[in-house]
Short mmCIF file of C-alpha atoms and ligand atoms in Angstrom, two decimals:
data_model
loop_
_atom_site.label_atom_id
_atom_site.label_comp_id
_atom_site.label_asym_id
_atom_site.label_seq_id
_atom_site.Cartn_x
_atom_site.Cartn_y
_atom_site.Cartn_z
CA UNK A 17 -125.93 17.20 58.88
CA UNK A 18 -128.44 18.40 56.34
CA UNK A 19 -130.11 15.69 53.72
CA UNK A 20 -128.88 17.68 50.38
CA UNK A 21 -130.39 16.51 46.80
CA UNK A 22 -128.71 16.77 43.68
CA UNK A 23 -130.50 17.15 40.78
CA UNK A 24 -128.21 17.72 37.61
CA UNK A 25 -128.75 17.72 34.09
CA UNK A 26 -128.17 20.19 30.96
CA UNK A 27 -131.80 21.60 30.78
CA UNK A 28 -131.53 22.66 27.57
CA UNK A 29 -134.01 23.87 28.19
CA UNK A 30 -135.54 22.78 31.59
CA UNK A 31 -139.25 21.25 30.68
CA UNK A 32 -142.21 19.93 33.27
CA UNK A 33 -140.69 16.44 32.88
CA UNK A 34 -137.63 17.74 34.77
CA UNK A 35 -139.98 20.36 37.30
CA UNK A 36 -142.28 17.03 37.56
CA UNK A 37 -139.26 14.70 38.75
CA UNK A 38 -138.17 17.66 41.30
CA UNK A 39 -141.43 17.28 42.58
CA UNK A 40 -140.98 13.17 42.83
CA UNK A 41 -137.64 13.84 44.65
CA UNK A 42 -139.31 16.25 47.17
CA UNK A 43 -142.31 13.72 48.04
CA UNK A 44 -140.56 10.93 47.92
CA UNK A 45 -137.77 11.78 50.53
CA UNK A 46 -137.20 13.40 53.70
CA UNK A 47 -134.88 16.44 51.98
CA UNK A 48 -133.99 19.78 53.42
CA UNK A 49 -132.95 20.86 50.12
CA UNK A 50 -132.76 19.96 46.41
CA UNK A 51 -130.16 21.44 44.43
CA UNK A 52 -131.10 21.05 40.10
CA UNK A 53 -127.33 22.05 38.88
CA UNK A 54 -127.03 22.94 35.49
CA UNK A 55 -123.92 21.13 33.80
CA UNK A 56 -121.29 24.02 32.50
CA UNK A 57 -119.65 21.71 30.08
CA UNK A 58 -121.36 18.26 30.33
CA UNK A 59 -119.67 15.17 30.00
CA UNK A 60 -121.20 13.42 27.99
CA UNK A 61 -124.17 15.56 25.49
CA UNK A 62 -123.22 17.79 22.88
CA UNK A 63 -124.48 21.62 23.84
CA UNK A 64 -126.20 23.47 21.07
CA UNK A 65 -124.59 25.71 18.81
CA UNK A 66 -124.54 29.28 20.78
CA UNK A 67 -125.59 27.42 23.82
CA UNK A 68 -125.20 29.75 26.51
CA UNK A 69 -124.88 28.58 30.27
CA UNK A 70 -126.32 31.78 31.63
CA UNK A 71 -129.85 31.15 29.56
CA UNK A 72 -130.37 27.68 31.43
CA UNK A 73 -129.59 28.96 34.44
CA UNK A 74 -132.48 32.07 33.91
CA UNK A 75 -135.20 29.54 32.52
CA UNK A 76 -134.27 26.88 35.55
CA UNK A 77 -135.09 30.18 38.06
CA UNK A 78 -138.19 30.84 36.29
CA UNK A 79 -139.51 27.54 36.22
CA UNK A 80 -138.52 27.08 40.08
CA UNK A 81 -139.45 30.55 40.87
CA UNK A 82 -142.64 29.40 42.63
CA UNK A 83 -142.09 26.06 43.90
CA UNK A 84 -141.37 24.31 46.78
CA UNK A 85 -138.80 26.61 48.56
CA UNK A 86 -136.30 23.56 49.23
CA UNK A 87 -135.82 23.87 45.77
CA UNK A 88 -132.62 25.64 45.19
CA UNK A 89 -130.91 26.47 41.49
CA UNK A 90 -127.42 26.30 41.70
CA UNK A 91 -125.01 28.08 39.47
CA UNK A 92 -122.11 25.78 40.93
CA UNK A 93 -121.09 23.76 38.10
CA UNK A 94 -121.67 26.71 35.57
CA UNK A 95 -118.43 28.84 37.48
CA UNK A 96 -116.38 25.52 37.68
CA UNK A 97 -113.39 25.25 35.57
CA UNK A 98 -114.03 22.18 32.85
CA UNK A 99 -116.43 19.28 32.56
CA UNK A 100 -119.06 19.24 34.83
CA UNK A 101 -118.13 15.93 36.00
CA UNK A 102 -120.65 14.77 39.04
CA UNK A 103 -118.26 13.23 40.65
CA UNK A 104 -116.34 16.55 41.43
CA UNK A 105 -119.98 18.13 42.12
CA UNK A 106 -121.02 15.33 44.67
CA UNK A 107 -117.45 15.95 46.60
CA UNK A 108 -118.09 19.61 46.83
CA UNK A 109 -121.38 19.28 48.59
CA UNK A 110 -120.30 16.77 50.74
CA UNK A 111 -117.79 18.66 52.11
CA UNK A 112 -119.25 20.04 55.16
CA UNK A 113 -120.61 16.55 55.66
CA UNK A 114 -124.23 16.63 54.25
CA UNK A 115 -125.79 13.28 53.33
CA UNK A 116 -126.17 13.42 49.36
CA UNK A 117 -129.04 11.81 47.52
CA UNK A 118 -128.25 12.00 43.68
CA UNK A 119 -131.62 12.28 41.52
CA UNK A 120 -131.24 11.09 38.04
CA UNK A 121 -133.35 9.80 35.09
CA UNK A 122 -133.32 6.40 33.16
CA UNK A 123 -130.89 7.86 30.43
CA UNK A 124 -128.30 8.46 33.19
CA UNK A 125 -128.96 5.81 35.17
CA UNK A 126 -128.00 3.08 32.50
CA UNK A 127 -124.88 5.34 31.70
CA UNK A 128 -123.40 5.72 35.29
CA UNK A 129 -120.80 2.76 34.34
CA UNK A 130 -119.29 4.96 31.85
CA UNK A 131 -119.13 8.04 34.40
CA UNK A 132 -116.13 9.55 35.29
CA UNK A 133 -115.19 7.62 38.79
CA UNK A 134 -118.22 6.10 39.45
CA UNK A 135 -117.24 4.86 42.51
CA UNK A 136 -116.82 8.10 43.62
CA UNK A 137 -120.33 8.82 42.73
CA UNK A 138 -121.89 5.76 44.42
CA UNK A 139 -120.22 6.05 47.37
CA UNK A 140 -120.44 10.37 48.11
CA UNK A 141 -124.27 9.52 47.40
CA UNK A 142 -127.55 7.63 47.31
CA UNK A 143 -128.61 7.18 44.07
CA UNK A 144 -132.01 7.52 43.17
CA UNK A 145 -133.64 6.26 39.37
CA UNK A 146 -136.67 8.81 38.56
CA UNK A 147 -138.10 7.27 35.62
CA UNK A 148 -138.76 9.61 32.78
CA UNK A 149 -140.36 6.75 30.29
CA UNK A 150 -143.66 4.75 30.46
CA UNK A 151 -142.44 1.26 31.75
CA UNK A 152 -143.29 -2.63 31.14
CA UNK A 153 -142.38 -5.51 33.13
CA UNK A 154 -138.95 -5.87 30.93
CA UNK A 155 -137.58 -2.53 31.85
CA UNK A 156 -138.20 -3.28 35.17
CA UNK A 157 -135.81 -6.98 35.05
CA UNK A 158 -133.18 -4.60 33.30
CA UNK A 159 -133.26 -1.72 36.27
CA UNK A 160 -133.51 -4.33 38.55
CA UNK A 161 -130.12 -6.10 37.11
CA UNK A 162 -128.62 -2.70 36.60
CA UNK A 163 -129.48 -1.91 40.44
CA UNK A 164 -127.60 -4.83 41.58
CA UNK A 165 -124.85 -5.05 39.58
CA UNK A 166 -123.88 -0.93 40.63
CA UNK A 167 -124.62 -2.81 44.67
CA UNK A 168 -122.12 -5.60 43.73
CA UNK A 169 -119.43 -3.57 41.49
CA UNK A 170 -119.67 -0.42 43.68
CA UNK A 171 -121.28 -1.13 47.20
CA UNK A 172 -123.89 1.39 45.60
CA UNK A 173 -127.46 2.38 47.71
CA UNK A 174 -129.31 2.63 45.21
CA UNK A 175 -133.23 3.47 45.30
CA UNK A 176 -135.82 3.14 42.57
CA UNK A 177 -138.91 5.51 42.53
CA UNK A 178 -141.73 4.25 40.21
CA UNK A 179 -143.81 7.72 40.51
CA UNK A 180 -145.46 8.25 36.98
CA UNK A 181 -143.21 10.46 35.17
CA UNK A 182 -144.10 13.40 32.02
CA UNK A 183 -142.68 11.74 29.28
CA UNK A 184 -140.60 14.69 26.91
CA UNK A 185 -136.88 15.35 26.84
CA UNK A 186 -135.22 18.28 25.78
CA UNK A 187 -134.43 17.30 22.60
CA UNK A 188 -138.05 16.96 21.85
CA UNK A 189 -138.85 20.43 23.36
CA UNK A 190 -135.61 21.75 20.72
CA UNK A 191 -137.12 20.24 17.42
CA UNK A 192 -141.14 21.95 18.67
CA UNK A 193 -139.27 25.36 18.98
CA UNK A 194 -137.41 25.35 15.49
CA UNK A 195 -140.64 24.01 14.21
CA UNK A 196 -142.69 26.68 15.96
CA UNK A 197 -144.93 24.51 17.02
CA UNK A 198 -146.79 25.03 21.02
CA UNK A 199 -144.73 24.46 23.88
CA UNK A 200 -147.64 24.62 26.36
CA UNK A 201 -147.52 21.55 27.56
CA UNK A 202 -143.62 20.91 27.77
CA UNK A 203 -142.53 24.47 29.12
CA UNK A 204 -143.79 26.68 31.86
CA UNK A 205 -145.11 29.91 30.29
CA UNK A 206 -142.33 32.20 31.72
CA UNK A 207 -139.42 29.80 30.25
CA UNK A 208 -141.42 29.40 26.51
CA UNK A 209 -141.63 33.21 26.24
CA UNK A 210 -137.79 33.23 27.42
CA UNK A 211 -137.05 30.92 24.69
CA UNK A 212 -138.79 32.97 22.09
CA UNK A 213 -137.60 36.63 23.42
CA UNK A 214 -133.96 35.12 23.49
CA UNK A 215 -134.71 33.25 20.11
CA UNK A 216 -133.18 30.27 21.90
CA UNK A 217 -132.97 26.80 20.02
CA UNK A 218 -133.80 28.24 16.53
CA UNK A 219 -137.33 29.79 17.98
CA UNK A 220 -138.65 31.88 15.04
CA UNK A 221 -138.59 35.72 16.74
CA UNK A 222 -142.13 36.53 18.52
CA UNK A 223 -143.16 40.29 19.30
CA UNK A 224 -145.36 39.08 21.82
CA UNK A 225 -142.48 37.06 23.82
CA UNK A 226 -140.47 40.09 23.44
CA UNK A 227 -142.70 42.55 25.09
CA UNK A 228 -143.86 39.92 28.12
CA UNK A 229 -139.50 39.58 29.12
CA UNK A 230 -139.16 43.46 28.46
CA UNK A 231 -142.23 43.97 31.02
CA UNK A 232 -140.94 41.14 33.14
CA UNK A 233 -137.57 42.52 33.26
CA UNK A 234 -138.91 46.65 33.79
CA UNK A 235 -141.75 45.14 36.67
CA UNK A 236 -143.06 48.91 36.40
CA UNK A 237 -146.67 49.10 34.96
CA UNK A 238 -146.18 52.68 34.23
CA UNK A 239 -142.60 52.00 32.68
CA UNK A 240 -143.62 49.71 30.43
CA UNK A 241 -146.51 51.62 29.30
CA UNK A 242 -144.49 54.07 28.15
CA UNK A 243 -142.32 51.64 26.52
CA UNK A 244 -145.28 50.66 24.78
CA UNK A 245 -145.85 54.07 23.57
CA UNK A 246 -142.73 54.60 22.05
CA UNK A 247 -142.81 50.80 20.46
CA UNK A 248 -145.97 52.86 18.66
CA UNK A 249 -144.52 56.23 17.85
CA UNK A 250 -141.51 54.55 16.00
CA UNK A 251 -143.57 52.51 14.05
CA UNK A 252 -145.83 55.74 12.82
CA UNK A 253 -142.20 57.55 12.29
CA UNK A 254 -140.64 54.62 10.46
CA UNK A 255 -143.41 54.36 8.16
CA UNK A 256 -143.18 58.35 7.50
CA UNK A 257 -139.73 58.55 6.93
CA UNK A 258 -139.92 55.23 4.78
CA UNK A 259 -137.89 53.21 6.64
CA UNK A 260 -136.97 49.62 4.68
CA UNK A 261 -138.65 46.99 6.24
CA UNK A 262 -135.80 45.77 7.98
CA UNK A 263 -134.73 48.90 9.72
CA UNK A 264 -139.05 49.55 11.13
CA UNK A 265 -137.97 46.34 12.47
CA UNK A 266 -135.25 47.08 14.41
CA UNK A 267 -136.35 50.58 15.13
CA UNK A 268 -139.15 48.54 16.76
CA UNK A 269 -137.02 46.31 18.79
CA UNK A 270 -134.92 49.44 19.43
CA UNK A 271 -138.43 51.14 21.20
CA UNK A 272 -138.90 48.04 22.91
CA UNK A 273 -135.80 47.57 24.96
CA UNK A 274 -134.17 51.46 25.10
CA UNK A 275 -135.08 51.59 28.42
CA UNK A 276 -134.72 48.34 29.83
CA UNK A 277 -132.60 49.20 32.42
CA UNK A 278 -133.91 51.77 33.40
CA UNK A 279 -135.66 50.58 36.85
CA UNK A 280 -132.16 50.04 37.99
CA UNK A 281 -132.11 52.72 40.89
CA UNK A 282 -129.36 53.41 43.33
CA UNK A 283 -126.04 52.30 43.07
CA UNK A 284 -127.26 49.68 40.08
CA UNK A 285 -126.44 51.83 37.12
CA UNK A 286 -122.92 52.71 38.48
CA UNK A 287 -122.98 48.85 38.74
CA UNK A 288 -123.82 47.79 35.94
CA UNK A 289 -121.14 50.24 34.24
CA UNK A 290 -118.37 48.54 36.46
CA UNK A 291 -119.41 45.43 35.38
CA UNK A 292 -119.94 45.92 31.45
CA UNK A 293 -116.16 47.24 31.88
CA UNK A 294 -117.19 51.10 31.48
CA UNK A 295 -115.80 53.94 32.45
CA UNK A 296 -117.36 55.72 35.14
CA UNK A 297 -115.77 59.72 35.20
CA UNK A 298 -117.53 63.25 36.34
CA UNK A 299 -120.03 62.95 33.61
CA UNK A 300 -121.54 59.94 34.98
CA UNK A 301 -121.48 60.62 38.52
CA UNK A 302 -123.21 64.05 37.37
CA UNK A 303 -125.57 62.66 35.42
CA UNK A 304 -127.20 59.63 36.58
CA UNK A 305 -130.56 60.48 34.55
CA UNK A 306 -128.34 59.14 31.62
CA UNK A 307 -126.95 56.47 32.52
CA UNK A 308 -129.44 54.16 31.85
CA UNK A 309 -129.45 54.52 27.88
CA UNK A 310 -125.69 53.10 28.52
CA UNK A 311 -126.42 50.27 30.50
CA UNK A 312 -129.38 49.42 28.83
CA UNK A 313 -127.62 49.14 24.79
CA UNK A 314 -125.08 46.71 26.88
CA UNK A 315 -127.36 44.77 29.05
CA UNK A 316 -129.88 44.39 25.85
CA UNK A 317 -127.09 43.02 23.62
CA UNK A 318 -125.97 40.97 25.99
CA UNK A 319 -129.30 39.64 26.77
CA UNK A 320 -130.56 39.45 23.20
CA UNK A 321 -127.45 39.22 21.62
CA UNK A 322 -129.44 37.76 18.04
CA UNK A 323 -131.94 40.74 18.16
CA UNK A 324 -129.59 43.74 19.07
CA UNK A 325 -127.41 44.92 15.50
CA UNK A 326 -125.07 47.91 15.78
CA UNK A 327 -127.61 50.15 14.69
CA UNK A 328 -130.14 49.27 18.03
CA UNK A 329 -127.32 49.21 20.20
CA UNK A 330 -125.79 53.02 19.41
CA UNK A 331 -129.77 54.28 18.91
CA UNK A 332 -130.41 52.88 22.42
CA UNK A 333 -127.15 54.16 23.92
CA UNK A 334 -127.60 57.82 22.52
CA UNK A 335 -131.55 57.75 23.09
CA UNK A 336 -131.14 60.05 26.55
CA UNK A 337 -128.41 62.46 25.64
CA UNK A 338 -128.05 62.23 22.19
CA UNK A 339 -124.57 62.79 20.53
CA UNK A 340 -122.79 64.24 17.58
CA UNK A 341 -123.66 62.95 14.32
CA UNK A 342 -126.85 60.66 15.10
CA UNK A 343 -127.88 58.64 12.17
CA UNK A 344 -131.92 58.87 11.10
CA UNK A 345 -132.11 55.89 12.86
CA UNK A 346 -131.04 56.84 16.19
CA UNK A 347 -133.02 60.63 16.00
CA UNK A 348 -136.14 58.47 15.31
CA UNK A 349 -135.64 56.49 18.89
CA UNK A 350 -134.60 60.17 19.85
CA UNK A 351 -137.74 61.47 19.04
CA UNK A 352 -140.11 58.96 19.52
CA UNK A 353 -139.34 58.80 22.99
CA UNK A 354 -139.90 62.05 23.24
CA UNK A 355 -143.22 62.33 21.48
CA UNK A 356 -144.97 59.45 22.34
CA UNK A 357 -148.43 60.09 23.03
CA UNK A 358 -148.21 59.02 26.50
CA UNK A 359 -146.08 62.17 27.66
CA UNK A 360 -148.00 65.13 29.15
CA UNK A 361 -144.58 66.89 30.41
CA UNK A 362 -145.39 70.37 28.97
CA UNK A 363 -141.79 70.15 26.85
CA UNK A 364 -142.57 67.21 25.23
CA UNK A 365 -146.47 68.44 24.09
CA UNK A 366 -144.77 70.92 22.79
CA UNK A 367 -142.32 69.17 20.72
CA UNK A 368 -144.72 67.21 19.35
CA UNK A 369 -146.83 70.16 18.47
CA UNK A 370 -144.25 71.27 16.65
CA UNK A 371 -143.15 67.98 14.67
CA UNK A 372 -146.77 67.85 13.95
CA UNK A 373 -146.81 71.58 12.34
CA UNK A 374 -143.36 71.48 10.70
CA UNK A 375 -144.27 68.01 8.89
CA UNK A 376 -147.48 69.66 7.93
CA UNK A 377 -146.60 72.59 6.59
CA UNK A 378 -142.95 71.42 4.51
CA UNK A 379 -143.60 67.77 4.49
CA UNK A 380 -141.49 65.24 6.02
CA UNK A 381 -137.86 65.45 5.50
CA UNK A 382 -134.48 64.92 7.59
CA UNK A 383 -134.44 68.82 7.83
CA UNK A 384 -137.53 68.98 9.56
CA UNK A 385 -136.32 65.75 11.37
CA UNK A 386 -133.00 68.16 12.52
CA UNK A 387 -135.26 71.30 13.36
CA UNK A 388 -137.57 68.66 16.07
CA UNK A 389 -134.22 67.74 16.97
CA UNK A 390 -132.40 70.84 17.99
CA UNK A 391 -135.57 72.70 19.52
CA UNK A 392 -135.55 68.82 21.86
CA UNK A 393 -132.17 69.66 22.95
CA UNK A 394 -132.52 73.07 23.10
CA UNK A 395 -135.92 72.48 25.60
CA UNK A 396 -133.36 70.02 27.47
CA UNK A 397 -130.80 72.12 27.90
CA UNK A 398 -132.81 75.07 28.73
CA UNK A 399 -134.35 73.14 31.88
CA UNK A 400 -131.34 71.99 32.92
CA UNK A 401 -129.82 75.27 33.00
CA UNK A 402 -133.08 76.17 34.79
CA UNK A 403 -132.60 73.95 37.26
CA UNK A 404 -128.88 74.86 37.94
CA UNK A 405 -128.34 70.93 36.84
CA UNK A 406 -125.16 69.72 35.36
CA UNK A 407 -125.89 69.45 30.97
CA UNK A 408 -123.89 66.18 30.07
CA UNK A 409 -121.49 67.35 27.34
CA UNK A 410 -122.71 64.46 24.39
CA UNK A 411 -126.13 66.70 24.61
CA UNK A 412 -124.61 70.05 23.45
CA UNK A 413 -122.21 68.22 21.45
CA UNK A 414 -125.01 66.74 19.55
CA UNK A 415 -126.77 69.97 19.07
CA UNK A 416 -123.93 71.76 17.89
CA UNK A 417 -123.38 69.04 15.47
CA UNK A 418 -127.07 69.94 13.96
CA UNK A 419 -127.01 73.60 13.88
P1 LIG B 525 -131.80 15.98 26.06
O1 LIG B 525 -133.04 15.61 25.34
O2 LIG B 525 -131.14 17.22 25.55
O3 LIG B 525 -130.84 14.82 26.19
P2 LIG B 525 -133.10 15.71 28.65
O4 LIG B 525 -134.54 15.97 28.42
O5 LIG B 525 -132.67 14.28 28.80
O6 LIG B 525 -132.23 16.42 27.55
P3 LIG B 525 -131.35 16.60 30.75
O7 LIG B 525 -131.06 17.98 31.05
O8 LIG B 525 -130.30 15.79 30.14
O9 LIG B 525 -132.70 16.55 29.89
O10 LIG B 525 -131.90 15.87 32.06
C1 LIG B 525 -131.57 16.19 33.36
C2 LIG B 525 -132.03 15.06 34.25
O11 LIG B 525 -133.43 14.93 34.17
C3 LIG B 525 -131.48 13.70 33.85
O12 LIG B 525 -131.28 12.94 35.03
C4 LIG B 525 -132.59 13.11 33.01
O13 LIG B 525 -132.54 11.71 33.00
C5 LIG B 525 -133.80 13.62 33.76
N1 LIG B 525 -134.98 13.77 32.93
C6 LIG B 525 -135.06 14.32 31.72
N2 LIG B 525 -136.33 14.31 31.26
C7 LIG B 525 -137.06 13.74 32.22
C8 LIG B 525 -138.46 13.43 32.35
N3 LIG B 525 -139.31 13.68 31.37
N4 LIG B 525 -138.87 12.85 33.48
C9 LIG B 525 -137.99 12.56 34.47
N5 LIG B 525 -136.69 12.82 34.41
C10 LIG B 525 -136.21 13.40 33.30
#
């Protein structure tokens, strides 16, 4: 029989008040686990507009990445069907006959009258009272008549831990990031730039955050660098081809994330196509070197889904093979990651030897845009066919569609 915790709350997001009271739980009992258990639907708070389950559950793993290892995030309540209701929860995990300690904070603990079957609550678990507020000697007579009244109603065990708590609640940490204002001392770094990438709460859309998830989720110094390179080589095309502000914009977020899959290795991209419902014929299994500009125009909608338009999504899907009838927008991505001045690959010096000349010598136009392009696919399809490698059909469809 294991000693089990159970930590639960919305964590919209998850701040250091709720990491700090993890911490209380651990030191302050004899547990072989903790499990903080996101609420799907909870009972009784109103989610945020947009609210997405799958966000708190990411910023609760990276602001338990590196803590005590009896700390465990679970996605339980997240996959069950309806409320999150902790008496349900607390049933589950008792099921194999683990002694349950329930952690919860002052707001909760005056509320668990109103709970759904609380007497299913008190008696599936201990229940413990982390304070999350400074304290005087009246709070203390109410918790103390609140503890014995949940003993008399309920037969309740009931323990109260008076370890000094960080005073902030989620609601505070919400109003800081539509204000902009610094979450340093409310969020751990990795969940404040996850908030800003994923313009959670209202948060006012930060390059910076952008780039550190887009690195985070690559983990490939040499990758990113690259990425980098192209964020840079769009920006120099947008301004020459005079790109409206809005569009440099996107074509910038469109640099940033077109290959943000693109780690994925193995069996992953097949995966990932399985799982974004795709269809996975001949031309994928022959041509996994494209797959990724697929997977990554679904997996960066999904995971930016107020950054990615239309126009990022089909520019980062066609930025590998290309395809028939490409819009400026996606032949800039097109090129860009072909030119940026990272690459050394003798094919793509010489493509950008010969943007370089062409713009020089007629000026910059979408003709000389369409020359670049064809001589790219015509350098692609000419070491392919060197190679005795399969030539994925969207490439010579796209070059046909230019000449
Ligand atoms: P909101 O402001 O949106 O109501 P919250 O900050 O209260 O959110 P929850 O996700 O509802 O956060 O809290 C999860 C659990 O953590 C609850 O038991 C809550 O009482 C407790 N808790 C919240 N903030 C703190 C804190 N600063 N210190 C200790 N416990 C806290």
């Amino acid at each position: 029989m294991a000693e089990i915790g159970i930590y639960g709350g919305t964590f919209a997001p998850v701040h250091l008040g709720h990491i700090r009271a993890a911490e209380t739980a651990l030191a302050s009992l004899p547990l072989d686990k903790l499990l903080v258990i996101p609420a799907g639907i909870p009972p009784h708070k109103r989610l945020t507009a947009g609210d997405d389950p799958a966000d708190r559950l990411e910023m609760l793993r990276l602001a338990f990445a590196d803590a005590d290892p009896r700390i465990e995030i679970s996605d339980y309540e997240i996959n069950a069907e309806g409320k999150s209701y902790t008496a349900l929860t607390l049933k589950h995990f008792s099921e194999n006959g683990d002694h349950l300690t329930f952690f919860c904070g002052t707001d909760m603990f005056e509320s668990l009258d109103t709970w759904y079957h609380p007497e299913t609550v008190f008696s599936l678990a201990r229940v413990v009272h982390l304070r999350r507020e400074v304290t005087d000697a009246e709070d203390l007579k109410r918790f103390g008549e609140l503890q014995r009244h949940y003993e008399e109603t309920y037969g309740a065990d009931i323990l109260q831990l008076d370890a000094e708590p960080l005073v902030m609640s989620s609601t505070e940490v919400r109003s800081r990031i539509e204000a902009g204002l610094s979450l340093d001392e409310f969020l751990p770094s990795p969940v404040a730039e996850y908030v800003r990438s994923h313009r959670l709460y209202g948060a006012p859309y930060r390059e910076e955050a952008l780039a550190a998830e887009v690195a985070r989720v690559i983990g490939n110094e040499y990758r990113f660098s690259h990425t980098l390179g192209v964020v840079k080589e769009a920006a120099r095309l947008a301004e020459m081809f005079s790109l409206p502000p809005e569009e440099a914009e996107e074509l910038k977020l469109a640099a940033y994330l077109h290959d943000i899959t693109k780690s994925i290795k193995g069996n992953g991209q097949k995966e990932l196509y399985f799982y974004y419902g795709l269809p996975f014929g001949e031309t994928e299994e022959r041509s996994p070197k494209t797959l990724h500009a697929v997977t990554g125009a679904y997996f960066a909608r999904e995971r930016f889904p107020d950054l990615v338009t239309d126009r990022i999504f089909n520019a980062i899907r066609r930025h590998t093979t290309g395809e028939a009838g490409m819009t400026l927008f996606d032949k800039l991505l097109y090129l860009a990651d072909y030119i940026e001045e990272g690459r050394s690959f003798p094919d793509c010096v010489a493509l950008r030897d010969l943007f370089a000349r062409l713009t020089e010598e007629k000026g910059v136009s979408e003709a000389v845009l369409d020359e670049t392009m064809i001589r790219s696919f015509d350098l692609t399809l000419e070491g392919l066919m060197k190679d005795g490698d399969y030539i994925h059909p969207m490439t010579v469809a796209a070059r046909n569609s230019l000449v």
